[in-house]
């Protein structure tokens, strides 16, 4: 028994014993896992951008494209268009992205109580990867993305993505994620379909997602 | 399986494998109050329910077909998904131990629970140890299954469901009726009524626009997210290789529960383990497209143990058996454990669509529930067990098999469970009748005589030529279907009669005529 296991070794040994008994009573046939599905896909930049934009827009996210030099202007526009005045940023965010922004900026840290995040109009983060086919942005809690709560509590999330980190499909995008990091996959704004399956944006997470895609990175 | 089992120890002697026990009778939410036919009859009378269900399942079927059709490798993904789950079950002991080791290495604590009662006790103890008298909950089938909420309430702990549909169910003092959209049986007006009655301080002018209802839920739960120190979740996946757990959701309530509290307790069925992190690439394509008909669900959270400065600093994983090993011991039935809880089978099932989830009595309704529930909790012949009726809650049309992203052969499992039920029901009337029929069919003269006698059955039939109710012991058959009246003549009588002989002559003449026609029109024409 490992030191982190509690609840009595009795239950652990019993459950594992039952599993072994079950497999002994009905010995399974060995199963090979066929992986004939698509992996390692490559799509040209323009096709990946078009697909990514289409899928994000379909899920009612807003997509802005810019060059690396134009990041600050795009971020400022995304924030200003939605009337944000006070934003939060992770400690490791490239501050040059906020060069054109004249509102208040609060740097997040783990000492800030989640409740304080509610007073923010929005948050700006970077991202770890993207998936074009599903319109998904991957955050892995790197210093330029911050802790998970930061991109969750405020109602507006502006997420900067480099097109070079956007992959065609799920297998390719997932391969960019470092296993073991707190990882959040975001596909459009918060949504529910629980009332007569009618999609409603924004239940508990950000109601607005703006993805700023830097096309020359 | 034929009688309630006591809580087994599972320990083995001298290498003799013992059959793992099913869920103790009466524990948790894996058994309804009444058998399926009776429960279904009640639900069928609810027109509002049928309308809500018909609309909802129709919509979701269309969406699912559209997005699965987008992927040219959908069948290959299904093959991979089915094989991955099967392989994981085959290697369950090593994978569970690996998962335990990795979670522990990353600062989490792993607990094992033989059954729901044990899991409930572990969670209760952990909540109390954290000094809290309330928990926020992410929608979770495993905690529904074991009746965690009821148990927590009895222990003086308030559970707050935070998924919108689960909240509607909880506030409505109702039960979930669908795996994915538990409040599928409610429409917007009913939901508005529930909110007006149950949410303290709700705006009395609240209308029934879904966006406004969702906003009311958001306002109501915000405070809970910010102040509750303990969260309870389930898990869609547990990755053995890395100790990573995953929750797939839409609303962000999951993210709130998984990141804001100080303590996180995750209850995971042992069948949810996957070997490798890479395996997520298959299930993150299969699950959202099959369940909500989306290319990807809005939010997926993956976490591994405890991460300093990000999320709960106290993490507990409860690994739950609760009948899963009993299902695993069945060479045919075990494939029900491959289920990833997408609910695609519910949405395509003609039976589910008409009777809804409550008729099944279990946390797991619909086709998958009809095969999973009896395996987890058993079919007890002794006391007219509702679970014994579940394998019959199907037309065996096979739509569920076609829809299942991990290719669970639900129709075959239903037939196998019917077989097991019949085998174990002992000297039932049904069995005696079948044995008598076999004896008669084996002797031609008796068979002819029996068929003639059956003509008397016409006297029972109504004007529409069907018999509505048969006397016992055949009432079990006639309660759920009409029996066609026996024909006036048996086939043997007809064959021997003048009428039969004339019909056969006519048929022979017709065949001769067609052959002649074909010869004159050139013999390469196929007869249509």
XYZ file of C-alpha atoms in Angstrom:
745
model
C 0.000 0.000 0.000
C 1.291 3.448 -0.857
C 1.455 6.135 1.768
C -1.152 8.253 0.057
C -3.781 5.564 0.207
C -6.326 5.563 2.992
C -9.660 3.997 3.708
C -8.007 0.856 4.957
C -5.959 -1.541 2.925
C -8.921 -3.898 3.301
C -10.980 -2.141 0.686
C -8.027 -1.744 -1.650
C -7.045 -5.376 -1.461
C -10.649 -6.485 -1.754
C -11.381 -4.425 -4.855
C -8.143 -5.415 -6.567
C -8.781 -9.031 -5.532
C -12.251 -8.884 -7.054
C -10.863 -7.460 -10.278
C -8.349 -10.303 -10.504
C -11.041 -12.863 -9.641
C -13.343 -11.462 -12.318
C -10.624 -11.683 -14.947
C -9.778 -15.217 -13.809
C -13.415 -16.331 -13.967
C -13.833 -14.996 -17.487
C -10.359 -14.708 -19.004
C -10.422 -11.956 -21.614
C -9.071 -12.264 -25.088
C -6.078 -10.066 -25.718
C -7.089 -6.953 -27.601
C -4.904 -5.034 -29.992
C -5.776 -1.356 -30.294
C -6.173 -0.345 -33.932
C -5.177 3.256 -34.502
C -6.270 3.674 -38.092
C -7.846 7.049 -37.361
C -6.228 10.176 -38.684
C -3.109 11.433 -36.915
C -0.217 13.647 -37.883
C -2.285 15.788 -40.205
C -0.763 18.912 -41.688
C -2.819 21.681 -43.256
C -1.455 24.840 -44.894
C -1.690 28.017 -42.772
C -4.574 29.538 -44.684
C -6.689 26.385 -44.466
C -5.995 25.950 -40.761
C -6.851 29.581 -40.092
C -10.063 29.360 -42.106
C -11.154 26.158 -40.358
C -10.235 27.434 -36.885
C -12.091 30.701 -37.483
C -15.140 28.943 -38.898
C -15.433 26.547 -35.975
C -14.848 29.170 -33.289
C -17.385 31.482 -34.900
C -19.877 28.646 -35.135
C -19.659 28.361 -31.355
C -20.156 32.096 -31.021
C -16.634 33.074 -30.158
C -15.181 36.161 -31.845
C -12.016 35.789 -33.883
C -9.604 38.630 -34.637
C -6.531 38.067 -36.746
C -3.384 40.145 -36.603
C 0.343 40.026 -37.216
C 2.718 39.767 -34.267
C 3.361 43.497 -34.519
C -0.338 44.170 -34.460
C -1.050 42.164 -31.298
C -1.287 45.202 -29.036
C -3.773 46.924 -31.343
C -5.917 43.784 -31.661
C -5.980 43.167 -27.912
C -6.849 46.781 -27.206
C -9.670 46.646 -29.743
C -11.049 43.387 -28.317
C -11.180 44.916 -24.839
C -12.458 48.353 -25.843
C -15.206 46.944 -28.060
C -16.655 45.210 -25.021
C -16.342 48.180 -22.697
C -13.741 46.628 -20.427
C -12.060 49.052 -18.027
C -10.255 46.831 -15.585
C -8.564 43.643 -16.677
C -6.554 40.865 -15.095
C -3.444 39.324 -16.595
C -1.223 36.416 -15.617
C 2.182 37.378 -14.265
C 4.015 35.973 -17.280
C 1.980 37.732 -19.982
C 4.006 39.611 -22.596
C 3.230 43.172 -21.476
C 3.946 44.551 -24.933
C 0.549 43.078 -25.895
C -1.040 45.714 -23.656
C 0.921 48.641 -25.097
C -2.178 50.105 -26.779
C -4.492 49.524 -23.839
C -5.172 52.452 -21.516
C -7.343 50.757 -18.900
C -6.427 49.367 -15.527
C -4.315 46.192 -15.392
C -4.143 43.874 -12.396
C -1.514 41.190 -12.292
C -2.850 37.937 -10.914
C -1.197 35.765 -8.314
C -2.302 32.800 -6.262
C -2.677 35.148 -3.270
C -5.582 36.973 -4.909
C -8.858 35.516 -3.580
C -11.081 34.220 -6.418
C -13.761 36.649 -5.298
C -11.511 39.580 -6.308
C -11.432 38.205 -9.842
C -15.146 39.006 -10.040
C -14.385 42.724 -10.034
C -12.462 42.344 -13.301
C -14.176 43.207 -16.583
C -12.037 40.737 -18.441
C -8.805 38.819 -18.667
C -6.087 38.523 -21.310
C -4.077 35.316 -21.573
C -1.810 33.510 -23.991
C -2.443 29.868 -24.926
C -0.547 26.621 -25.336
C -2.144 25.221 -28.482
C -5.215 25.235 -30.656
C -7.256 22.737 -32.649
C -8.728 23.988 -35.917
C -11.199 21.194 -36.574
C -13.001 21.658 -33.263
C -12.345 25.357 -32.617
C -10.550 24.618 -29.376
C -7.971 26.632 -27.424
C -5.702 24.776 -24.963
C -4.433 26.477 -21.790
C -1.839 24.684 -19.676
C -1.327 27.114 -16.773
C 2.046 28.328 -18.030
C 3.107 31.725 -16.635
C 1.605 33.547 -19.635
C -1.743 31.780 -19.111
C -2.034 31.875 -15.347
C -3.964 29.752 -12.920
C -7.195 28.176 -14.076
C -9.456 30.489 -12.048
C -8.171 33.580 -13.838
C -9.605 32.670 -17.220
C -12.824 31.429 -15.638
C -14.292 33.963 -13.237
C -14.255 37.199 -15.304
C -16.974 37.472 -17.925
C -14.684 38.269 -20.878
C -11.715 36.186 -21.961
C -9.364 37.515 -24.624
C -7.063 34.679 -25.611
C -4.037 35.193 -27.838
C -3.144 32.235 -30.056
C -0.231 31.814 -32.437
C -1.361 30.211 -35.668
C 1.809 28.112 -35.615
C 0.468 26.419 -32.473
C -2.894 25.666 -34.065
C -3.040 22.094 -35.305
C -5.513 20.545 -37.708
C -7.120 17.922 -35.466
C -7.462 16.734 -31.900
C -4.576 14.198 -31.903
C -2.133 16.757 -33.263
C -3.218 19.452 -30.802
C -3.249 17.139 -27.799
C 0.309 16.084 -28.590
C 1.374 19.664 -27.828
C 0.079 19.461 -24.266
C 2.541 18.535 -21.545
C 0.847 15.762 -19.538
C 0.480 16.512 -15.849
C -0.063 20.262 -16.145
C -3.453 21.670 -15.180
C -4.997 21.877 -18.635
C -8.189 23.505 -19.829
C -9.651 23.026 -23.284
C -11.927 25.881 -24.280
C -14.271 25.696 -27.271
C -16.299 28.867 -27.397
C -17.882 30.662 -24.473
C -19.610 28.905 -21.594
C -22.831 27.343 -22.830
C -25.737 25.218 -21.710
C -28.355 23.295 -23.621
C -30.171 22.054 -20.554
C -33.419 23.902 -21.186
C -35.184 22.272 -24.147
C -31.763 21.785 -25.745
C -31.714 25.451 -26.696
C -28.143 26.681 -26.576
C -27.580 29.564 -24.172
C -24.182 31.220 -23.871
C -22.734 32.019 -20.507
C -23.861 30.124 -17.500
C -20.919 30.107 -15.137
C -17.842 30.691 -17.262
C -17.033 33.722 -19.439
C -19.968 34.752 -21.600
C -17.647 36.255 -24.172
C -14.592 34.635 -25.734
C -12.410 36.608 -28.137
C -9.594 34.702 -29.809
C -6.805 36.845 -31.229
C -4.909 34.775 -33.801
C -1.411 35.941 -34.695
C -0.966 34.716 -38.225
C 2.781 35.214 -38.690
C 3.913 33.240 -35.668
C -27.811 -13.407 -8.800
C -31.055 -15.080 -7.769
C -31.147 -13.740 -4.256
C -29.888 -10.638 -2.477
C -26.223 -10.981 -1.746
C -24.536 -9.902 1.421
C -21.602 -7.546 1.311
C -18.902 -9.897 0.101
C -15.362 -9.868 1.284
C -13.985 -10.827 -2.100
C -11.039 -12.481 -0.445
C -9.925 -15.686 -2.061
C -8.717 -18.945 -0.653
C -6.276 -21.345 -2.232
C -6.368 -19.469 -5.529
C -10.049 -20.171 -6.143
C -11.530 -17.058 -7.735
C -14.732 -15.924 -6.025
C -17.580 -14.342 -7.972
C -17.529 -10.637 -7.052
C -20.688 -9.389 -5.351
C -23.278 -7.154 -6.925
C -24.488 -3.979 -5.258
C -26.166 -4.888 -1.970
C -29.931 -4.998 -2.432
C -31.565 -1.677 -1.641
C -28.365 0.394 -1.745
C -28.124 3.495 -3.892
C -30.176 4.382 -6.948
C -29.896 1.292 -9.113
C -33.395 -0.062 -8.679
C -36.847 1.397 -9.221
C -40.011 0.952 -7.249
C -41.896 -1.022 -9.851
C -41.216 -3.203 -12.884
C -40.592 -1.466 -16.193
C -43.933 -2.270 -17.897
C -45.939 -0.753 -15.070
C -43.639 2.258 -14.663
C -43.640 2.791 -18.420
C -47.423 2.639 -18.613
C -47.600 5.514 -16.145
C -45.060 7.605 -18.043
C -46.767 6.922 -21.377
C -49.878 8.675 -20.111
C -47.857 11.882 -19.604
C -48.311 13.716 -22.903
C -46.202 16.674 -21.832
C -43.309 14.313 -21.131
C -43.629 12.621 -24.508
C -43.701 15.972 -26.284
C -40.625 17.253 -24.409
C -38.750 14.033 -25.008
C -39.700 13.716 -28.643
C -38.502 17.211 -29.404
C -35.276 16.872 -27.420
C -34.176 13.491 -28.695
C -35.084 14.415 -32.271
C -32.950 17.554 -32.100
C -29.953 15.808 -30.618
C -30.147 12.921 -33.095
C -29.901 15.361 -35.960
C -26.950 17.200 -34.451
C -25.092 13.994 -33.716
C -25.499 12.674 -37.231
C -24.265 15.955 -38.688
C -21.062 16.111 -36.654
C -20.184 12.430 -36.790
C -20.677 12.591 -40.553
C -18.018 15.314 -40.710
C -15.285 12.886 -39.695
C -14.153 10.525 -42.460
C -12.470 8.356 -39.821
C -15.466 8.065 -37.490
C -15.596 4.259 -37.779
C -11.862 3.988 -37.142
C -12.266 6.146 -34.050
C -15.065 3.864 -32.829
C -12.844 0.823 -33.395
C -10.028 2.433 -31.454
C -12.361 3.553 -28.655
C -13.895 0.091 -28.263
C -10.494 -1.611 -28.255
C -8.988 0.901 -25.832
C -11.766 0.379 -23.301
C -11.603 -3.402 -23.671
C -7.840 -3.401 -23.313
C -8.061 -1.186 -20.234
C -10.549 -3.556 -18.587
C -8.320 -6.520 -19.423
C -5.439 -4.811 -17.640
C -7.462 -3.254 -14.863
C -5.378 -4.408 -11.879
C -2.111 -2.965 -13.188
C -3.758 0.221 -14.492
C -5.537 0.950 -11.208
C -2.324 0.467 -9.291
C -0.475 2.706 -11.707
C -3.159 5.384 -11.422
C -2.996 5.186 -7.633
C 0.786 5.506 -7.687
C 0.779 8.528 -10.008
C -1.976 10.385 -8.176
C -0.167 9.796 -4.908
C 3.156 10.956 -6.333
C 1.480 14.183 -7.368
C 0.167 14.938 -3.901
C -3.284 13.382 -4.093
C -4.792 10.756 -1.814
C -6.419 7.629 -3.201
C -9.263 5.804 -1.463
C -10.909 2.529 -2.426
C -14.572 1.784 -1.957
C -16.094 -1.681 -2.254
C -19.593 -0.277 -2.582
C -21.634 2.887 -2.465
C -22.034 2.845 1.297
C -18.277 2.788 1.710
C -17.746 5.570 -0.847
C -20.412 7.706 0.842
C -18.755 7.194 4.203
C -15.335 8.164 2.807
C -16.685 11.349 1.224
C -18.597 12.296 4.354
C -15.523 11.810 6.508
C -13.400 13.926 4.145
C -15.949 16.757 4.055
C -16.140 16.828 7.837
C -12.352 16.685 8.125
C -12.223 19.767 5.896
C -14.499 21.497 8.384
C -17.357 22.083 5.977
C -21.082 21.410 6.205
C -21.748 21.908 2.503
C -20.258 20.820 -0.833
C -20.599 22.039 -4.409
C -21.049 19.253 -6.910
C -20.152 18.701 -10.524
C -22.693 16.543 -12.345
C -21.617 12.970 -11.793
C -23.290 9.657 -12.602
C -21.201 7.774 -10.043
C -22.404 9.910 -7.133
C -25.988 9.653 -8.408
C -25.613 5.908 -8.534
C -24.531 5.630 -4.904
C -27.018 8.191 -3.580
C -24.308 10.459 -2.225
C -26.567 13.506 -1.913
C -29.096 11.694 0.270
C -26.293 10.311 2.401
C -24.657 13.727 2.849
C -27.970 15.289 3.839
C -28.485 12.602 6.459
C -25.040 13.480 7.797
C -25.953 17.172 8.020
C -24.008 18.218 4.915
C -25.766 20.209 2.192
C -24.879 19.187 -1.392
C -25.354 21.888 -4.033
C -25.744 20.601 -7.574
C -24.209 23.171 -9.922
C -24.970 21.784 -13.380
C -28.065 23.646 -14.567
C -30.048 20.504 -15.300
C -29.044 18.855 -12.031
C -29.993 22.063 -10.239
C -33.424 21.973 -11.883
C -33.828 18.366 -10.777
C -32.637 19.107 -7.246
C -34.806 22.215 -6.805
C -37.779 20.364 -8.296
C -37.372 17.529 -5.742
C -37.267 15.328 -8.800
C -35.079 12.598 -10.223
C -32.804 12.833 -13.284
C -34.256 11.213 -16.388
C -31.371 11.308 -18.864
C -27.648 10.681 -18.522
C -26.570 13.880 -20.233
C -29.523 16.246 -19.853
C -31.104 15.123 -16.582
C -33.985 17.620 -16.854
C -34.858 16.681 -20.417
C -38.372 15.857 -19.219
C -39.008 19.477 -18.167
C -39.867 22.354 -20.452
C -39.106 26.028 -19.923
C -42.405 26.838 -18.225
C -41.998 24.044 -15.724
C -38.429 25.192 -15.027
C -39.598 28.772 -14.480
C -42.170 27.538 -11.956
C -39.492 25.585 -10.095
C -37.124 28.567 -9.971
C -39.849 30.959 -8.780
C -40.776 28.567 -6.008
C -37.342 27.400 -4.906
C -34.670 30.072 -5.494
C -34.608 32.501 -2.584
C -34.911 36.123 -3.685
C -35.441 35.327 -7.355
C -36.936 38.148 -9.430
C -40.699 37.452 -9.379
C -41.008 38.785 -12.926
C -38.669 36.061 -14.234
C -39.951 34.810 -17.585
C -39.363 31.457 -19.261
C -36.736 32.546 -21.821
C -33.921 29.960 -21.468
C -31.234 32.687 -21.350
C -33.029 34.392 -18.457
C -33.484 31.116 -16.615
C -29.789 30.339 -17.048
C -28.915 33.821 -15.772
C -31.013 33.222 -12.665
C -29.091 30.005 -12.015
C -25.809 31.827 -12.556
C -26.670 34.486 -10.002
C -27.910 31.885 -7.531
C -24.801 29.700 -7.710
C -22.079 32.391 -7.919
C -22.043 32.836 -4.166
C -21.789 29.084 -3.620
C -18.776 28.842 -5.921
C -17.025 31.666 -4.092
C -17.651 30.474 -0.556
C -17.866 26.668 -0.491
C -14.637 25.041 0.554
C -15.221 21.489 -0.650
C -16.235 20.206 -4.079
C -17.254 16.725 -5.202
C -16.915 15.613 -8.801
C -16.970 12.519 -10.926
C -14.478 11.846 -13.702
C -14.843 11.042 -17.371
C -11.325 9.627 -17.494
C -8.491 8.688 -15.198
C -5.158 8.316 -16.976
C -2.999 5.598 -15.424
C 0.214 6.726 -17.110
C 0.146 10.216 -15.605
C -2.454 10.193 -12.819
C -4.463 12.782 -14.735
C -8.220 13.079 -14.250
C -10.586 14.647 -16.732
C -14.018 16.247 -16.622
C -15.874 17.187 -19.786
C -18.587 19.848 -19.478
C -20.212 22.895 -21.018
C -21.250 25.448 -18.479
C -18.117 26.213 -16.505
C -19.700 25.007 -13.274
C -17.301 22.090 -13.505
C -14.318 24.399 -13.821
C -15.606 26.430 -10.863
C -15.905 23.345 -8.657
C -12.597 21.881 -9.809
C -10.536 25.024 -9.225
C -12.052 27.346 -6.580
C -12.502 25.166 -3.448
C -9.714 24.165 -1.097
C -10.600 20.482 -1.168
C -11.638 18.402 -4.177
C -13.047 14.895 -3.838
C -13.462 12.919 -7.064
C -15.524 9.723 -7.120
C -14.589 7.574 -10.107
C -15.826 4.147 -11.156
C -12.865 1.820 -11.605
C -13.857 1.236 -15.251
C -13.025 4.828 -16.154
C -9.296 4.260 -16.216
C -7.443 4.706 -19.527
C -3.873 3.541 -20.076
C -2.232 6.540 -21.692
C -2.537 10.308 -21.976
C -2.522 9.922 -25.730
C -5.737 7.889 -25.503
C -7.593 11.125 -24.815
C -7.197 11.924 -28.517
C -9.743 9.208 -29.253
C -12.264 9.931 -26.529
C -12.160 13.702 -26.933
C -13.379 13.088 -30.475
C -15.909 10.354 -29.681
C -17.537 11.751 -26.560
C -18.669 15.293 -27.442
C -19.852 14.355 -30.922
C -21.838 11.400 -29.576
C -23.339 13.107 -26.568
C -24.274 16.693 -27.361
C -23.674 16.552 -31.085
C -20.926 19.153 -30.792
C -17.478 18.992 -32.330
C -16.122 19.707 -28.868
C -17.753 20.529 -25.572
C -17.034 24.093 -24.387
C -14.821 23.071 -21.461
C -12.606 20.117 -20.639
C -10.544 20.186 -17.443
C -7.543 17.930 -16.920
C -5.770 17.922 -13.577
C -3.084 15.821 -11.974
C -2.913 15.604 -8.218
C -2.216 18.958 -6.633
C -0.573 21.948 -8.350
C 0.846 24.631 -6.089
C -0.882 27.958 -6.552
C -3.536 26.577 -8.874
C -6.703 24.850 -7.747
C -7.501 22.792 -4.640
C -4.496 21.997 -2.497
C -6.151 18.912 -1.051
C -7.203 16.291 -3.602
C -8.847 12.929 -2.988
C -9.691 10.256 -5.503
C -12.244 7.616 -4.480
C -12.066 4.512 -6.667
C -15.468 2.845 -6.696
C -16.335 -0.790 -7.357
C -20.073 -1.048 -6.519
C -20.844 -4.019 -8.740
C -18.394 -3.198 -11.501
C -16.260 -6.246 -10.756
C -19.420 -8.393 -10.844
C -20.061 -7.126 -14.380
C -16.407 -7.696 -15.238
C -16.774 -11.349 -14.248
C -19.321 -11.853 -17.054
C -17.510 -12.547 -20.319
C -20.428 -11.218 -22.382
C -21.848 -8.585 -20.089
C -18.586 -6.873 -19.233
C -18.596 -4.816 -22.407
C -21.255 -2.628 -20.780
C -18.348 -1.310 -18.688
C -16.926 0.217 -21.867
C -19.672 2.847 -21.654
C -18.403 6.428 -21.683
C -21.808 7.828 -20.610
C -22.415 9.788 -23.804
C -26.144 8.910 -23.886
C -26.270 8.480 -27.676
C -28.139 5.193 -27.162
C -30.894 6.935 -25.213
C -31.487 9.483 -27.923
C -31.961 6.917 -30.678
C -34.032 4.429 -28.677
C -37.707 4.213 -29.682
C -38.584 2.893 -26.233
C -36.696 5.571 -24.272
C -38.130 8.290 -26.486
C -41.656 7.390 -25.433
C -41.329 6.504 -21.787
C -38.407 8.656 -20.619
C -35.787 7.912 -18.033
C -37.860 7.510 -14.892
C -39.483 4.309 -16.165
C -36.137 2.515 -15.870
C -35.937 3.215 -12.145
C -32.137 3.382 -12.187
C -29.558 6.152 -12.390
C -28.735 4.633 -15.779
C -31.795 4.754 -18.055
C -32.239 3.779 -21.671
C -30.534 0.942 -23.521
C -27.213 1.113 -21.691
C -29.040 1.298 -18.381
C -31.034 -1.791 -19.267
C -27.801 -3.785 -19.548
C -25.636 -2.000 -16.972
C -28.120 -1.769 -14.110
C -28.953 -5.501 -13.831
C -25.268 -6.324 -13.953
C -24.292 -3.857 -11.237
C -27.223 -4.486 -8.926
C -28.470 -7.921 -9.986
C -31.838 -9.330 -11.002
C -33.532 -10.910 -8.044
C -36.236 -13.409 -8.874
C -37.545 -13.573 -5.343
C -39.405 -10.307 -5.018
C -40.551 -9.233 -8.491
C -37.391 -7.186 -8.895
C -37.825 -4.206 -11.259
C -34.294 -4.853 -12.554
C -35.414 -8.236 -13.931
C -37.754 -6.397 -16.272
C -35.089 -4.098 -17.729
C -33.621 -6.524 -20.300
C -37.135 -6.695 -21.789
C -37.442 -2.906 -22.096
C -36.355 -3.000 -25.707
C -37.537 -3.765 -29.201
C -34.036 -5.074 -30.078
C -34.069 -2.758 -33.085
C -30.310 -2.274 -32.808
C -30.256 1.529 -33.159
C -28.319 1.765 -29.893
C -25.547 -0.458 -31.218
C -25.212 1.691 -34.346
C -25.049 4.871 -32.277
C -22.638 3.669 -29.591
C -19.239 5.349 -30.035
C -17.472 2.417 -28.380
C -19.529 -0.240 -30.173
C -21.183 -1.860 -27.172
C -23.418 -4.589 -28.604
C -26.382 -3.676 -26.439
C -28.952 -5.860 -28.279
C -26.834 -8.978 -27.723
C -26.341 -8.052 -24.082
C -30.092 -7.652 -23.659
C -30.668 -11.097 -25.123
C -27.955 -12.568 -22.903
C -29.509 -10.994 -19.819
C -32.952 -12.303 -20.822
C -31.370 -15.715 -21.089
C -29.785 -15.365 -17.656
C -33.067 -14.186 -16.218
C -34.944 -17.168 -17.669
C -32.246 -19.606 -16.566
C -32.358 -18.340 -13.030
C -36.044 -17.799 -12.624
C -36.452 -21.507 -11.869
C -39.849 -23.154 -12.330
C -41.579 -20.074 -13.581
C -44.842 -20.313 -15.495
C -43.012 -18.995 -18.541
C -40.464 -21.752 -18.330
C -43.069 -24.470 -17.881
C -45.010 -23.132 -20.856
C -41.892 -23.134 -23.026
C -41.058 -26.663 -21.999
C -44.593 -27.817 -22.818
C -44.458 -26.067 -26.181
C -41.170 -27.778 -27.013
C -42.667 -31.169 -26.198
C -45.738 -30.572 -28.369
C -43.809 -29.132 -31.311
C -41.663 -32.255 -31.353
C -44.665 -34.487 -32.148
C -46.575 -33.763 -35.379
C -49.875 -35.262 -34.346
C -49.948 -33.451 -31.019
C -48.951 -30.240 -32.804
C -51.878 -30.464 -35.237
C -54.253 -31.167 -32.410
C -52.884 -28.266 -30.387
C -53.264 -25.877 -33.287
C -56.879 -26.891 -33.740
C -57.488 -26.314 -30.051
C -55.847 -22.896 -30.331
C -58.623 -21.859 -32.708
C -60.787 -21.697 -29.641
C -58.674 -18.674 -28.730
C -60.624 -16.728 -31.362
C -63.422 -16.615 -28.883
C -61.226 -14.410 -26.668
C -60.389 -11.950 -29.408
C -62.094 -8.617 -29.827
C -63.395 -7.138 -33.089
C -59.948 -5.976 -34.112
C -58.784 -9.549 -34.170
C -56.492 -9.175 -31.178
C -56.659 -10.538 -27.679
C -56.064 -7.797 -25.107
C -55.688 -9.849 -21.934
C -54.871 -13.482 -21.423
C -55.476 -15.339 -18.200
C -52.543 -16.244 -15.930
C -49.906 -17.527 -16.490
C -49.964 -15.806 -19.886
C -50.953 -12.417 -18.488
C -47.279 -11.514 -18.244
C -47.200 -11.633 -22.019
C -50.526 -9.933 -22.621
C -49.964 -7.094 -20.149
C -47.463 -5.519 -22.471
C -48.718 -6.483 -25.923
C -51.795 -7.544 -27.792
C -51.907 -11.134 -28.983
C -53.205 -11.717 -32.508
C -56.176 -14.039 -32.586
C -55.267 -17.514 -33.872
C -56.183 -18.050 -37.537
C -59.418 -19.839 -38.499
C -57.499 -22.752 -39.980
C -54.128 -24.184 -39.209
C -51.717 -24.247 -42.151
C -51.996 -28.023 -42.259
C -55.817 -27.824 -42.496
C -55.595 -25.243 -45.242
C -53.005 -27.254 -47.211
C -55.264 -30.298 -47.146
C -58.450 -28.379 -48.101
C -59.968 -27.739 -51.579
C -59.312 -24.052 -51.079
C -55.627 -24.754 -50.483
C -55.340 -27.100 -53.422
C -56.932 -24.488 -55.724
C -54.572 -21.781 -54.527
C -51.575 -23.987 -55.182
C -52.804 -24.805 -58.696
C -53.244 -21.086 -59.419
C -49.749 -20.351 -58.227
C -48.282 -23.092 -60.397
C -50.168 -21.775 -63.455
C -48.955 -18.218 -62.808
C -45.368 -19.421 -62.593
C -45.715 -21.283 -65.887
C -47.146 -18.155 -67.580
C -44.229 -15.972 -66.445
C -41.645 -18.438 -67.605
C -43.310 -18.518 -71.027
C -43.295 -14.695 -71.158
C -39.614 -14.600 -70.408
C -38.836 -17.074 -73.165
C -40.644 -14.955 -75.773
C -39.117 -11.605 -74.688
C -35.515 -12.785 -74.834
C -34.113 -14.821 -72.003
C -31.626 -12.288 -70.623
C -34.377 -10.229 -68.938
C -34.513 -10.746 -65.212
C -37.955 -11.320 -63.821
C -38.732 -8.260 -61.697
